[in-house]
Structure formats: C-alpha cells, structure tokens
PDB file of C-alpha atoms in Angstrom:
ATOM      1  CA  UNK A  43     215.482 236.782  43.810  1.00  0.00           C
ATOM      2  CA  UNK A  44     212.197 236.860  45.663  1.00  0.00           C
ATOM      3  CA  UNK A  45     212.306 234.942  48.938  1.00  0.00           C
ATOM      4  CA  UNK A  46     209.572 234.092  51.411  1.00  0.00           C
ATOM      5  CA  UNK A  47     210.126 232.794  54.929  1.00  0.00           C
ATOM      6  CA  UNK A  48     207.263 231.581  57.102  1.00  0.00           C
ATOM      7  CA  UNK A  49     207.359 231.395  60.874  1.00  0.00           C
ATOM      8  CA  UNK A  50     205.028 231.047  63.828  1.00  0.00           C
ATOM      9  CA  UNK A  51     203.843 227.480  63.465  1.00  0.00           C
ATOM     10  CA  UNK A  52     203.795 224.993  66.298  1.00  0.00           C
ATOM     11  CA  UNK A  53     201.655 222.848  68.528  1.00  0.00           C
ATOM     12  CA  UNK A  54     198.463 224.367  69.888  1.00  0.00           C
ATOM     13  CA  UNK A  55     195.472 222.959  71.722  1.00  0.00           C
ATOM     14  CA  UNK A  56     192.022 222.951  70.134  1.00  0.00           C
ATOM     15  CA  UNK A  57     190.404 226.334  70.565  1.00  0.00           C
ATOM     16  CA  UNK A  58     193.763 228.075  70.673  1.00  0.00           C
ATOM     17  CA  UNK A  59     195.278 230.704  68.390  1.00  0.00           C
ATOM     18  CA  UNK A  60     198.400 231.133  66.310  1.00  0.00           C
ATOM     19  CA  UNK A  61     199.775 233.979  64.258  1.00  0.00           C
ATOM     20  CA  UNK A  62     201.838 233.007  61.240  1.00  0.00           C
ATOM     21  CA  UNK A  63     204.265 235.395  59.598  1.00  0.00           C
ATOM     22  CA  UNK A  64     205.575 235.527  56.048  1.00  0.00           C
ATOM     23  CA  UNK A  65     208.638 237.720  55.598  1.00  0.00           C
ATOM     24  CA  UNK A  66     209.314 238.696  52.003  1.00  0.00           C
ATOM     25  CA  UNK A  67     212.470 240.019  50.413  1.00  0.00           C
ATOM     26  CA  UNK A  68     214.077 240.572  47.045  1.00  0.00           C
ATOM     27  CA  UNK A  69     211.210 242.080  45.084  1.00  0.00           C
ATOM     28  CA  UNK A  70     209.133 245.177  44.472  1.00  0.00           C
ATOM     29  CA  UNK A  71     206.407 244.485  46.962  1.00  0.00           C
ATOM     30  CA  UNK A  72     203.794 246.782  45.486  1.00  0.00           C
ATOM     31  CA  UNK A  73     203.508 244.556  42.421  1.00  0.00           C
ATOM     32  CA  UNK A  74     202.835 241.359  44.292  1.00  0.00           C
ATOM     33  CA  UNK A  75     199.991 239.726  46.102  1.00  0.00           C
ATOM     34  CA  UNK A  76     200.743 237.300  48.926  1.00  0.00           C
ATOM     35  CA  UNK A  77     198.631 234.237  49.572  1.00  0.00           C
ATOM     36  CA  UNK A  78     198.420 231.707  52.390  1.00  0.00           C
ATOM     37  CA  UNK A  79     197.888 228.027  51.646  1.00  0.00           C
ATOM     38  CA  UNK A  80     197.923 224.836  53.654  1.00  0.00           C
ATOM     39  CA  UNK A  81     198.439 221.196  52.860  1.00  0.00           C
ATOM     40  CA  UNK A  82     197.493 218.315  55.098  1.00  0.00           C
ATOM     41  CA  UNK A  83     198.904 214.811  54.564  1.00  0.00           C
ATOM     42  CA  UNK A  84     197.214 213.132  51.630  1.00  0.00           C
ATOM     43  CA  UNK A  85     195.315 216.257  50.635  1.00  0.00           C
ATOM     44  CA  UNK A  86     195.689 218.899  47.968  1.00  0.00           C
ATOM     45  CA  UNK A  87     197.113 222.292  48.739  1.00  0.00           C
ATOM     46  CA  UNK A  88     194.269 224.565  49.791  1.00  0.00           C
ATOM     47  CA  UNK A  89     194.102 228.315  49.254  1.00  0.00           C
ATOM     48  CA  UNK A  90     193.165 230.173  52.440  1.00  0.00           C
ATOM     49  CA  UNK A  91     193.621 233.893  51.955  1.00  0.00           C
ATOM     50  CA  UNK A  92     195.333 236.459  49.777  1.00  0.00           C
ATOM     51  CA  UNK A  93     196.212 240.112  50.262  1.00  0.00           C
ATOM     52  CA  UNK A  94     197.336 242.839  47.903  1.00  0.00           C
ATOM     53  CA  UNK A  95     199.892 245.552  48.574  1.00  0.00           C
ATOM     54  CA  UNK A  96     197.117 248.005  49.385  1.00  0.00           C
ATOM     55  CA  UNK A  97     195.882 245.662  52.094  1.00  0.00           C
ATOM     56  CA  UNK A  98     192.814 244.295  50.391  1.00  0.00           C
ATOM     57  CA  UNK A  99     192.399 240.839  51.884  1.00  0.00           C
ATOM     58  CA  UNK A 100     190.330 237.976  50.504  1.00  0.00           C
ATOM     59  CA  UNK A 101     189.414 234.788  52.347  1.00  0.00           C
ATOM     60  CA  UNK A 102     188.897 231.734  50.177  1.00  0.00           C
ATOM     61  CA  UNK A 103     188.454 228.820  52.528  1.00  0.00           C
ATOM     62  CA  UNK A 104     184.895 228.190  53.550  1.00  0.00           C
ATOM     63  CA  UNK A 105     186.238 225.930  56.253  1.00  0.00           C
ATOM     64  CA  UNK A 106     187.771 228.791  58.214  1.00  0.00           C
ATOM     65  CA  UNK A 107     184.323 230.321  58.914  1.00  0.00           C
ATOM     66  CA  UNK A 108     185.789 233.693  59.728  1.00  0.00           C
ATOM     67  CA  UNK A 109     188.461 232.273  62.036  1.00  0.00           C
ATOM     68  CA  UNK A 110     191.394 233.370  59.855  1.00  0.00           C
ATOM     69  CA  UNK A 111     192.445 236.967  59.192  1.00  0.00           C
ATOM     70  CA  UNK A 112     195.147 238.073  56.779  1.00  0.00           C
ATOM     71  CA  UNK A 113     196.979 241.366  57.269  1.00  0.00           C
ATOM     72  CA  UNK A 114     200.040 243.020  55.835  1.00  0.00           C
ATOM     73  CA  UNK A 115     202.745 245.372  57.150  1.00  0.00           C
ATOM     74  CA  UNK A 116     204.408 246.868  54.092  1.00  0.00           C
ATOM     75  CA  UNK A 117     207.037 248.659  56.151  1.00  0.00           C
ATOM     76  CA  UNK A 118     208.247 245.263  57.338  1.00  0.00           C
ATOM     77  CA  UNK A 119     207.492 243.408  54.083  1.00  0.00           C
ATOM     78  CA  UNK A 120     205.588 240.906  56.181  1.00  0.00           C
ATOM     79  CA  UNK A 121     202.180 239.284  55.814  1.00  0.00           C
ATOM     80  CA  UNK A 122     200.425 237.695  58.755  1.00  0.00           C
ATOM     81  CA  UNK A 123     197.746 235.059  59.131  1.00  0.00           C
ATOM     82  CA  UNK A 124     195.951 235.210  62.448  1.00  0.00           C
ATOM     83  CA  UNK A 125     194.200 231.933  63.198  1.00  0.00           C
ATOM     84  CA  UNK A 126     191.715 231.646  66.033  1.00  0.00           C
ATOM     85  CA  UNK A 127     189.533 228.857  67.415  1.00  0.00           C
ATOM     86  CA  UNK A 128     191.814 226.270  65.894  1.00  0.00           C
ATOM     87  CA  UNK A 129     190.543 222.756  65.286  1.00  0.00           C
ATOM     88  CA  UNK A 130     192.382 219.441  64.829  1.00  0.00           C
ATOM     89  CA  UNK A 131     191.410 219.520  61.144  1.00  0.00           C
ATOM     90  CA  UNK A 132     193.475 222.701  60.775  1.00  0.00           C
ATOM     91  CA  UNK A 133     196.599 220.581  61.234  1.00  0.00           C
ATOM     92  CA  UNK A 134     198.745 221.027  58.121  1.00  0.00           C
ATOM     93  CA  UNK A 135     201.851 222.616  56.707  1.00  0.00           C
ATOM     94  CA  UNK A 136     201.104 226.271  56.047  1.00  0.00           C
ATOM     95  CA  UNK A 137     202.748 228.067  53.147  1.00  0.00           C
ATOM     96  CA  UNK A 138     202.869 231.625  51.921  1.00  0.00           C
ATOM     97  CA  UNK A 139     203.324 232.374  48.252  1.00  0.00           C
ATOM     98  CA  UNK A 140     203.689 235.390  45.974  1.00  0.00           C
ATOM     99  CA  UNK A 141     202.395 236.258  42.533  1.00  0.00           C
ATOM    100  CA  UNK A 142     202.046 239.382  40.474  1.00  0.00           C
ATOM    101  CA  UNK A 143     198.823 241.220  41.192  1.00  0.00           C
ATOM    102  CA  UNK A 144     195.953 240.270  41.404  1.00  0.00           C
ATOM    103  CA  UNK A 145     195.147 237.685  44.040  1.00  0.00           C
ATOM    104  CA  UNK A 146     194.235 234.104  43.198  1.00  0.00           C
ATOM    105  CA  UNK A 147     193.039 231.155  45.244  1.00  0.00           C
ATOM    106  CA  UNK A 148     194.877 228.655  43.067  1.00  0.00           C
ATOM    107  CA  UNK A 149     198.322 227.390  43.960  1.00  0.00           C
ATOM    108  CA  UNK A 150     199.334 227.011  40.327  1.00  0.00           C
ATOM    109  CA  UNK A 151     199.026 230.766  39.842  1.00  0.00           C
ATOM    110  CA  UNK A 152     201.796 231.498  42.342  1.00  0.00           C
ATOM    111  CA  UNK A 153     205.419 231.699  41.292  1.00  0.00           C
ATOM    112  CA  UNK A 154     207.260 231.925  44.609  1.00  0.00           C
ATOM    113  CA  UNK A 155     206.829 229.801  47.720  1.00  0.00           C
ATOM    114  CA  UNK A 156     208.183 229.665  51.209  1.00  0.00           C
ATOM    115  CA  UNK A 157     209.383 226.474  52.826  1.00  0.00           C
ATOM    116  CA  UNK A 158     206.268 226.062  54.962  1.00  0.00           C
ATOM    117  CA  UNK A 159     205.627 225.968  58.682  1.00  0.00           C
ATOM    118  CA  UNK A 160     203.945 223.098  60.519  1.00  0.00           C
ATOM    119  CA  UNK A 161     200.789 223.768  62.502  1.00  0.00           C
ATOM    120  CA  UNK A 162     199.547 220.955  64.714  1.00  0.00           C
ATOM    121  CA  UNK A 163     196.303 221.275  66.634  1.00  0.00           C
ATOM    122  CA  UNK A 164     196.049 218.596  69.263  1.00  0.00           C
ATOM    123  CA  UNK A 165     195.290 218.119  72.909  1.00  0.00           C
TER     124      UNK A 165
END
C-alpha cells in the first residue's frame, strides 16, 4: 500500500521560507510522479508542482512566481517543496500526492494522498 507523509509545515512570517517534505513508502518509486497541492479554506485544491522519478520538475502555479522549487531524493524516497518569500495568501493545507507517470496538475489524476500539513504565513 502506497503511503505518503508530509511534514515541515508551520507558522512563518511574511517573507520567510519553509521546506516541506513528502516521505513515500510502499511502492515502486520509479513508476510514480509526485505532486504538491494546496488548499485554502473555501478554495479549490490547487496544483503547485510535480516531479518525476528522474527529477524532472514542473511548476504549475503562476502565483508562486518562481518562489517554489520541487526536488526529489530517490535514495530517501522523499520529495521536497522549498518555499521562499512566503506571503499571507500562501496560507493553506499543503498536500503531496502520487500518480503513475506522467505528471499532471490536476488533483483528480492522483490516486494517493498524504494527510496534509498546515502552512500559515502571518506576522
């Protein structure tokens, strides 16, 4: 059974940085792409980034303006989302998800989800 566990969320001041982690287990990692999504209260789940096993990363969210970077450590079965210059509008629950290759920006394409980690950007 494929499992995903996010960590690294928390409270950060505007302009600060956070690095989220998504630890994956229970599957053949080279067949799966991992995506990061977020969902703010009252809003739809938004696709942020996706990365393949080979490390090819794609950023989907125009709102991040180059502030978010997705990376992957296959030896640790972990995908990271580095977020810099955070803004209050980045406040949301952040999720990682897995699907069979290739990447997609759409939540409905993903079969496996983590429980989410809260990111709050506030002074």
